[in-house]
Amino acid sequence: MTAPRAVPIRSSEPIVVPVALAERAYDIVIGRGVIATLGARIKALRPNAKTVILTDETVAKHHLAAVEDILAAGGVASSHILVAPGEGSKNYATFETVCEAIIAARIERNDLVVALGGGVIGDLAGFAAASVRRGLDFVQVPTSLLAQVDSSVGGKTGINSRQGKNLIGAFHQPILVIADTAMLDTLSPREFRAGYGEVAKYGLLGDADFFAWCEANWRDVYAGGSAREHAIAVSCRAKAAIVARDERETGDRALLNLGHTFGHAFEAGCGYSQRLLHGEAVALGCVMAFQFSERQGLLGGNSVARVRSHLADAGLPTRAGDVEGGVPNVDRLMDLIAQDKKVKRGKLTFILARGIGEAFVADDVDAAEIRAFLEEKIAE
Ligand code: GLY
């Protein structure tokens, strides 16, 4: 007989952030140990549902057994599907394997897919859920900081095309997000720091007070405890508010892309490798968006210095020279930027800022000015 596996104990009341999307509304439940409530919450939302958990081999080692026990304790039947860890799993072949495995697990329209993992798993599980039987409900259990503050919320799901990232996908909202901050304890320090790039972004794009709070409290966020929960809750509230007013990104939701146009170009230029993680690229991209905004005369004072010194203190790259192995030349970067955001008559769309917490969508940025700016920054 095997010994019962340990189920984590919840240590504090969770923070619940609602995502107000009418008939697609759902809660994000945040806190240390909240995974222990997964079975009961699923039972309350879908009393007769069985579940299939999609996870990767690395996350499975840390969390799968405990999650299966929690579901069983809540009276929820589960099976699981394992995929290889990493961005490489967001491809057609793995998507097919996952869809076939969901069907083989006899998951019907009233059942649930559970995404247990980081952004790759959430995107893949969400898109499979959107597709199998023309749409299954799903629950997000994000296990990385980046997934807890960004990718698990808002319903963007998908896989990569040979021609670019996230080009095949669907908007498909989860019915519940369980963000257990204790699950972040198993992340490497570098992965945690990369997720923090997305946390700081919320302050930079729309909440100067939160950015000031981050400057004062980031060490406590890294250490865990209530500061970490607060940072995740503020980030999720900010994202939930933007998603509630612009679910399909016809306007304001683009603000969430602050730092992403420069960032994606560097990330793609590094082959989406360990040389530059997504959150690191976003941090570098945010510094550049503020520097470019200053160069355009949009902001002054000490904003650029604050952005740069906070992100550097937090251990994130803030200049092109910080990227391991260097960055591509300006021609390649301009090609990558053009692929990421369409150029219309020499004009590009970027998220720029008039100050910390005052980002806006600029759809008339001169490509020649971006080129001159990048030439300067690459040489620094
Ligand atoms: N990660 C950007 C968005 O969800 O819109």
PDB file of C-alpha atoms in Angstrom, residues 128-286:
ATOM      1  CA  ALA A 128      -7.412  22.560 -27.141  1.00  0.00           C
ATOM      2  CA  ALA A 129     -10.369  23.287 -24.836  1.00  0.00           C
ATOM      3  CA  ALA A 130     -11.660  25.901 -27.295  1.00  0.00           C
ATOM      4  CA  SER A 131     -11.429  23.381 -30.146  1.00  0.00           C
ATOM      5  CA  VAL A 132     -12.427  19.903 -28.916  1.00  0.00           C
ATOM      6  CA  ARG A 133     -16.183  19.305 -29.291  1.00  0.00           C
ATOM      7  CA  ARG A 134     -16.424  22.967 -30.445  1.00  0.00           C
ATOM      8  CA  GLY A 135     -15.581  24.230 -26.957  1.00  0.00           C
ATOM      9  CA  LEU A 136     -14.983  22.733 -23.521  1.00  0.00           C
ATOM     10  CA  ASP A 137     -14.717  24.725 -20.323  1.00  0.00           C
ATOM     11  CA  PHE A 138     -11.301  24.955 -18.703  1.00  0.00           C
ATOM     12  CA  VAL A 139      -9.615  25.979 -15.473  1.00  0.00           C
ATOM     13  CA  GLN A 140      -6.233  27.677 -15.282  1.00  0.00           C
ATOM     14  CA  VAL A 141      -3.816  26.650 -12.520  1.00  0.00           C
ATOM     15  CA  PRO A 142      -0.796  28.832 -13.391  1.00  0.00           C
ATOM     16  CA  THR A 143       2.487  27.718 -11.820  1.00  0.00           C
ATOM     17  CA  SER A 144       4.807  30.522 -12.994  1.00  0.00           C
ATOM     18  CA  LEU A 145       4.712  34.171 -11.898  1.00  0.00           C
ATOM     19  CA  LEU A 146       4.347  35.223 -15.533  1.00  0.00           C
ATOM     20  CA  ALA A 147       1.320  32.977 -15.998  1.00  0.00           C
ATOM     21  CA  GLN A 148      -0.245  34.089 -12.690  1.00  0.00           C
ATOM     22  CA  VAL A 149      -0.080  37.803 -13.561  1.00  0.00           C
ATOM     23  CA  ASP A 150      -0.595  37.662 -17.308  1.00  0.00           C
ATOM     24  CA  SER A 151      -1.156  34.652 -19.542  1.00  0.00           C
ATOM     25  CA  SER A 152      -3.689  32.720 -17.405  1.00  0.00           C
ATOM     26  CA  VAL A 153      -6.043  35.724 -17.342  1.00  0.00           C
ATOM     27  CA  GLY A 154      -7.927  37.161 -20.284  1.00  0.00           C
ATOM     28  CA  GLY A 155      -8.610  34.206 -22.561  1.00  0.00           C
ATOM     29  CA  LYS A 156      -5.829  34.480 -25.146  1.00  0.00           C
ATOM     30  CA  THR A 157      -5.006  30.874 -26.109  1.00  0.00           C
ATOM     31  CA  GLY A 158      -3.077  29.395 -29.004  1.00  0.00           C
ATOM     32  CA  ILE A 159      -0.039  27.803 -30.569  1.00  0.00           C
ATOM     33  CA  ASN A 160       2.781  29.057 -32.782  1.00  0.00           C
ATOM     34  CA  SER A 161       2.800  29.038 -36.579  1.00  0.00           C
ATOM     35  CA  ARG A 162       6.005  28.468 -38.544  1.00  0.00           C
ATOM     36  CA  GLN A 163       5.617  32.142 -39.416  1.00  0.00           C
ATOM     37  CA  GLY A 164       5.337  33.562 -35.915  1.00  0.00           C
ATOM     38  CA  LYS A 165       4.344  33.283 -32.269  1.00  0.00           C
ATOM     39  CA  ASN A 166       0.685  32.797 -31.242  1.00  0.00           C
ATOM     40  CA  LEU A 167      -0.630  33.134 -34.803  1.00  0.00           C
ATOM     41  CA  ILE A 168      -3.077  30.199 -34.463  1.00  0.00           C
ATOM     42  CA  GLY A 169      -5.508  30.506 -31.590  1.00  0.00           C
ATOM     43  CA  ALA A 170      -8.778  31.619 -30.071  1.00  0.00           C
ATOM     44  CA  PHE A 171     -10.152  33.886 -27.383  1.00  0.00           C
ATOM     45  CA  HIS A 172     -11.477  31.368 -24.855  1.00  0.00           C
ATOM     46  CA  GLN A 173     -11.944  32.440 -21.237  1.00  0.00           C
ATOM     47  CA  PRO A 174     -11.317  30.000 -18.360  1.00  0.00           C
ATOM     48  CA  ILE A 175     -14.125  29.477 -15.832  1.00  0.00           C
ATOM     49  CA  LEU A 176     -11.713  29.805 -12.886  1.00  0.00           C
ATOM     50  CA  VAL A 177      -8.079  30.737 -12.236  1.00  0.00           C
ATOM     51  CA  ILE A 178      -6.332  29.355  -9.141  1.00  0.00           C
ATOM     52  CA  ALA A 179      -3.057  31.237  -8.527  1.00  0.00           C
ATOM     53  CA  ASP A 180      -1.313  29.548  -5.618  1.00  0.00           C
ATOM     54  CA  THR A 181       1.649  31.745  -4.691  1.00  0.00           C
ATOM     55  CA  ALA A 182       3.367  28.840  -2.892  1.00  0.00           C
ATOM     56  CA  MET A 183       3.672  27.035  -6.238  1.00  0.00           C
ATOM     57  CA  LEU A 184       6.140  29.771  -7.263  1.00  0.00           C
ATOM     58  CA  ASP A 185       8.603  28.557  -4.622  1.00  0.00           C
ATOM     59  CA  THR A 186       9.797  25.833  -7.024  1.00  0.00           C
ATOM     60  CA  LEU A 187      10.698  28.327  -9.807  1.00  0.00           C
ATOM     61  CA  SER A 188      14.341  29.122 -10.468  1.00  0.00           C
ATOM     62  CA  PRO A 189      15.290  32.664  -9.313  1.00  0.00           C
ATOM     63  CA  ARG A 190      15.755  33.658 -12.961  1.00  0.00           C
ATOM     64  CA  GLU A 191      12.282  32.466 -13.982  1.00  0.00           C
ATOM     65  CA  PHE A 192      10.754  34.329 -11.039  1.00  0.00           C
ATOM     66  CA  ARG A 193      12.626  37.536 -11.965  1.00  0.00           C
ATOM     67  CA  ALA A 194      11.432  37.228 -15.565  1.00  0.00           C
ATOM     68  CA  GLY A 195       7.808  37.085 -14.354  1.00  0.00           C
ATOM     69  CA  TYR A 196       8.461  40.191 -12.273  1.00  0.00           C
ATOM     70  CA  GLY A 197       9.098  42.072 -15.533  1.00  0.00           C
ATOM     71  CA  GLU A 198       5.355  41.679 -16.271  1.00  0.00           C
ATOM     72  CA  VAL A 199       4.416  42.783 -12.715  1.00  0.00           C
ATOM     73  CA  ALA A 200       6.413  46.026 -13.015  1.00  0.00           C
ATOM     74  CA  LYS A 201       4.804  46.568 -16.430  1.00  0.00           C
ATOM     75  CA  TYR A 202       1.360  47.044 -14.821  1.00  0.00           C
ATOM     76  CA  GLY A 203       2.747  49.951 -12.747  1.00  0.00           C
ATOM     77  CA  LEU A 204       4.437  51.460 -15.774  1.00  0.00           C
ATOM     78  CA  LEU A 205       1.402  51.256 -18.014  1.00  0.00           C
ATOM     79  CA  GLY A 206      -1.330  52.550 -15.742  1.00  0.00           C
ATOM     80  CA  ASP A 207      -0.564  52.786 -12.026  1.00  0.00           C
ATOM     81  CA  ALA A 208       2.236  55.109 -10.854  1.00  0.00           C
ATOM     82  CA  ASP A 209       1.457  54.363  -7.176  1.00  0.00           C
ATOM     83  CA  PHE A 210       1.907  50.639  -7.791  1.00  0.00           C
ATOM     84  CA  PHE A 211       5.232  51.289  -9.508  1.00  0.00           C
ATOM     85  CA  ALA A 212       6.366  53.300  -6.466  1.00  0.00           C
ATOM     86  CA  TRP A 213       5.173  50.426  -4.243  1.00  0.00           C
ATOM     87  CA  CYS A 214       7.209  47.999  -6.385  1.00  0.00           C
ATOM     88  CA  GLU A 215      10.321  50.182  -6.034  1.00  0.00           C
ATOM     89  CA  ALA A 216       9.960  50.005  -2.244  1.00  0.00           C
ATOM     90  CA  ASN A 217       8.786  46.388  -1.872  1.00  0.00           C
ATOM     91  CA  TRP A 218      10.205  44.234  -4.688  1.00  0.00           C
ATOM     92  CA  ARG A 219      12.535  42.360  -2.322  1.00  0.00           C
ATOM     93  CA  ASP A 220       9.512  41.251  -0.262  1.00  0.00           C
ATOM     94  CA  VAL A 221       7.727  40.163  -3.461  1.00  0.00           C
ATOM     95  CA  TYR A 222      10.746  37.987  -4.270  1.00  0.00           C
ATOM     96  CA  ALA A 223      10.821  36.643  -0.686  1.00  0.00           C
ATOM     97  CA  GLY A 224       7.160  35.486  -0.798  1.00  0.00           C
ATOM     98  CA  GLY A 225       4.451  36.173   1.765  1.00  0.00           C
ATOM     99  CA  SER A 226       1.840  38.905   1.653  1.00  0.00           C
ATOM    100  CA  ALA A 227       3.831  41.328  -0.570  1.00  0.00           C
ATOM    101  CA  ARG A 228       3.954  38.658  -3.281  1.00  0.00           C
ATOM    102  CA  GLU A 229       0.207  38.082  -2.997  1.00  0.00           C
ATOM    103  CA  HIS A 230      -0.430  41.840  -3.120  1.00  0.00           C
ATOM    104  CA  ALA A 231       1.705  42.277  -6.257  1.00  0.00           C
ATOM    105  CA  ILE A 232      -0.089  39.407  -8.009  1.00  0.00           C
ATOM    106  CA  ALA A 233      -3.517  40.695  -6.958  1.00  0.00           C
ATOM    107  CA  VAL A 234      -2.808  44.267  -8.152  1.00  0.00           C
ATOM    108  CA  SER A 235      -1.499  42.908 -11.457  1.00  0.00           C
ATOM    109  CA  CYS A 236      -4.541  40.656 -11.931  1.00  0.00           C
ATOM    110  CA  ARG A 237      -6.940  43.512 -11.037  1.00  0.00           C
ATOM    111  CA  ALA A 238      -5.253  45.728 -13.626  1.00  0.00           C
ATOM    112  CA  LYS A 239      -5.447  43.033 -16.276  1.00  0.00           C
ATOM    113  CA  ALA A 240      -9.032  42.097 -15.373  1.00  0.00           C
ATOM    114  CA  ALA A 241     -10.133  45.738 -15.725  1.00  0.00           C
ATOM    115  CA  ILE A 242      -8.521  46.082 -19.158  1.00  0.00           C
ATOM    116  CA  VAL A 243      -9.895  42.723 -20.378  1.00  0.00           C
ATOM    117  CA  ALA A 244     -13.389  43.599 -19.107  1.00  0.00           C
ATOM    118  CA  ARG A 245     -13.459  46.756 -21.228  1.00  0.00           C
ATOM    119  CA  ASP A 246     -11.720  45.348 -24.312  1.00  0.00           C
ATOM    120  CA  GLU A 247     -11.834  41.532 -24.355  1.00  0.00           C
ATOM    121  CA  ARG A 248     -10.871  41.193 -28.035  1.00  0.00           C
ATOM    122  CA  GLU A 249      -8.162  43.867 -28.187  1.00  0.00           C
ATOM    123  CA  THR A 250      -9.849  46.397 -30.400  1.00  0.00           C
ATOM    124  CA  GLY A 251      -8.488  49.256 -28.269  1.00  0.00           C
ATOM    125  CA  ASP A 252      -7.171  49.524 -24.704  1.00  0.00           C
ATOM    126  CA  ARG A 253      -6.042  45.906 -24.348  1.00  0.00           C
ATOM    127  CA  ALA A 254      -3.095  46.784 -26.581  1.00  0.00           C
ATOM    128  CA  LEU A 255      -1.692  48.711 -23.566  1.00  0.00           C
ATOM    129  CA  LEU A 256      -0.769  45.296 -22.120  1.00  0.00           C
ATOM    130  CA  ASN A 257       1.772  45.131 -24.936  1.00  0.00           C
ATOM    131  CA  LEU A 258       3.946  47.839 -23.337  1.00  0.00           C
ATOM    132  CA  GLY A 259       7.548  46.728 -23.871  1.00  0.00           C
ATOM    133  CA  HIS A 260       6.456  43.858 -26.127  1.00  0.00           C
ATOM    134  CA  THR A 261       7.254  45.242 -29.596  1.00  0.00           C
ATOM    135  CA  PHE A 262      10.911  45.923 -28.774  1.00  0.00           C
ATOM    136  CA  GLY A 263      10.869  42.863 -26.492  1.00  0.00           C
ATOM    137  CA  HIS A 264       9.483  40.433 -29.092  1.00  0.00           C
ATOM    138  CA  ALA A 265      12.128  41.547 -31.613  1.00  0.00           C
ATOM    139  CA  PHE A 266      14.945  40.809 -29.144  1.00  0.00           C
ATOM    140  CA  GLU A 267      13.286  37.547 -28.061  1.00  0.00           C
ATOM    141  CA  ALA A 268      12.804  36.372 -31.659  1.00  0.00           C
ATOM    142  CA  GLY A 269      16.345  37.536 -32.511  1.00  0.00           C
ATOM    143  CA  CYS A 270      17.615  35.245 -29.717  1.00  0.00           C
ATOM    144  CA  GLY A 271      15.588  32.339 -31.178  1.00  0.00           C
ATOM    145  CA  TYR A 272      13.198  32.244 -28.164  1.00  0.00           C
ATOM    146  CA  SER A 273      16.073  30.581 -26.310  1.00  0.00           C
ATOM    147  CA  GLN A 274      17.332  30.660 -22.744  1.00  0.00           C
ATOM    148  CA  ARG A 275      19.497  33.649 -23.763  1.00  0.00           C
ATOM    149  CA  LEU A 276      16.503  35.928 -23.181  1.00  0.00           C
ATOM    150  CA  LEU A 277      13.295  34.837 -21.432  1.00  0.00           C
ATOM    151  CA  HIS A 278       9.988  36.483 -22.376  1.00  0.00           C
ATOM    152  CA  GLY A 279       9.682  38.511 -19.145  1.00  0.00           C
ATOM    153  CA  GLU A 280      13.305  39.647 -19.466  1.00  0.00           C
ATOM    154  CA  ALA A 281      12.596  40.818 -23.008  1.00  0.00           C
ATOM    155  CA  VAL A 282       9.529  42.714 -21.737  1.00  0.00           C
ATOM    156  CA  ALA A 283      11.637  44.463 -19.065  1.00  0.00           C
ATOM    157  CA  LEU A 284      14.227  45.511 -21.655  1.00  0.00           C
ATOM    158  CA  GLY A 285      11.395  46.541 -24.000  1.00  0.00           C
ATOM    159  CA  CYS A 286       9.767  48.685 -21.289  1.00  0.00           C
TER     160      CYS A 286
END
